[in-house]
Amino acid sequence: MMQQYRAYLVGENGVFRSAEAFEAASDASALTFAQQYTRHGKVEVWQLGRKIAVLESEQSPQGTSLQGTLTRQ
């Protein structure tokens, strides 16, 4: 069964800059999908009122890839 998720792009000041609604079969699938947005910055992934994870930006300040480091909530 598909579930509703949102990926929020987090600005430097911690405020959400944009959101993308999508469906995924599981939390793991949702994280894989949301990973694409990390090229624009930090992304919070939510399923309704439940925070799934924070995906760090693809690019660190030094320009090296962090490859979606997860912080589980």
PDB file of C-alpha atoms in Angstrom, residues 17-65:
ATOM      1  CA  ARG A  17      11.834  26.759   1.477  1.00  0.00           C
ATOM      2  CA  SER A  18       9.740  24.326  -0.560  1.00  0.00           C
ATOM      3  CA  ALA A  19       7.948  20.994  -0.361  1.00  0.00           C
ATOM      4  CA  GLU A  20       7.374  18.054  -2.660  1.00  0.00           C
ATOM      5  CA  ALA A  21       4.479  15.658  -2.019  1.00  0.00           C
ATOM      6  CA  PHE A  22       4.899  12.075  -3.214  1.00  0.00           C
ATOM      7  CA  GLU A  23       3.830   8.490  -2.537  1.00  0.00           C
ATOM      8  CA  ALA A  24       6.056   5.594  -1.561  1.00  0.00           C
ATOM      9  CA  ALA A  25       5.539   2.004  -0.449  1.00  0.00           C
ATOM     10  CA  SER A  26       7.793   2.304   2.621  1.00  0.00           C
ATOM     11  CA  ASP A  27       9.952   4.702   4.623  1.00  0.00           C
ATOM     12  CA  ALA A  28      13.051   3.287   2.909  1.00  0.00           C
ATOM     13  CA  SER A  29      11.541   3.932  -0.528  1.00  0.00           C
ATOM     14  CA  ALA A  30      10.586   7.454   0.520  1.00  0.00           C
ATOM     15  CA  LEU A  31      14.139   8.184   1.647  1.00  0.00           C
ATOM     16  CA  THR A  32      15.529   6.880  -1.623  1.00  0.00           C
ATOM     17  CA  PHE A  33      13.138   9.105  -3.554  1.00  0.00           C
ATOM     18  CA  ALA A  34      13.815  12.192  -1.410  1.00  0.00           C
ATOM     19  CA  GLN A  35      17.582  11.779  -1.781  1.00  0.00           C
ATOM     20  CA  GLN A  36      17.375  13.499  -5.185  1.00  0.00           C
ATOM     21  CA  TYR A  37      16.494  16.803  -3.497  1.00  0.00           C
ATOM     22  CA  THR A  38      19.663  16.910  -1.377  1.00  0.00           C
ATOM     23  CA  ARG A  39      21.528  18.514  -4.269  1.00  0.00           C
ATOM     24  CA  HIS A  40      19.612  21.685  -3.288  1.00  0.00           C
ATOM     25  CA  GLY A  41      20.326  21.467   0.460  1.00  0.00           C
ATOM     26  CA  LYS A  42      19.131  19.742   3.605  1.00  0.00           C
ATOM     27  CA  VAL A  43      15.859  17.818   3.252  1.00  0.00           C
ATOM     28  CA  GLU A  44      13.389  16.712   5.931  1.00  0.00           C
ATOM     29  CA  VAL A  45      11.215  13.728   5.024  1.00  0.00           C
ATOM     30  CA  TRP A  46       7.798  13.425   6.686  1.00  0.00           C
ATOM     31  CA  GLN A  47       4.967  10.902   6.533  1.00  0.00           C
ATOM     32  CA  LEU A  48       1.911  12.828   7.714  1.00  0.00           C
ATOM     33  CA  GLY A  49       2.900  14.135  11.191  1.00  0.00           C
ATOM     34  CA  ARG A  50       5.826  11.725  11.593  1.00  0.00           C
ATOM     35  CA  LYS A  51       9.334  12.935  10.837  1.00  0.00           C
ATOM     36  CA  ILE A  52      11.164  10.105   9.065  1.00  0.00           C
ATOM     37  CA  ALA A  53      14.655  11.559   8.667  1.00  0.00           C
ATOM     38  CA  VAL A  54      16.823  14.539   7.848  1.00  0.00           C
ATOM     39  CA  LEU A  55      18.926  14.078   4.729  1.00  0.00           C
ATOM     40  CA  GLU A  56      22.011  16.260   4.685  1.00  0.00           C
ATOM     41  CA  SER A  57      23.013  18.218   1.625  1.00  0.00           C
ATOM     42  CA  GLU A  58      24.853  16.372  -1.139  1.00  0.00           C
ATOM     43  CA  GLN A  59      27.531  19.047  -0.999  1.00  0.00           C
ATOM     44  CA  SER A  60      29.330  19.921   2.202  1.00  0.00           C
ATOM     45  CA  PRO A  61      30.825  23.412   2.516  1.00  0.00           C
ATOM     46  CA  GLN A  62      34.139  21.959   1.289  1.00  0.00           C
ATOM     47  CA  GLY A  63      32.408  20.564  -1.810  1.00  0.00           C
ATOM     48  CA  THR A  64      32.669  16.875  -0.900  1.00  0.00           C
ATOM     49  CA  SER A  65      29.732  14.500  -1.069  1.00  0.00           C
TER      50      SER A  65
END
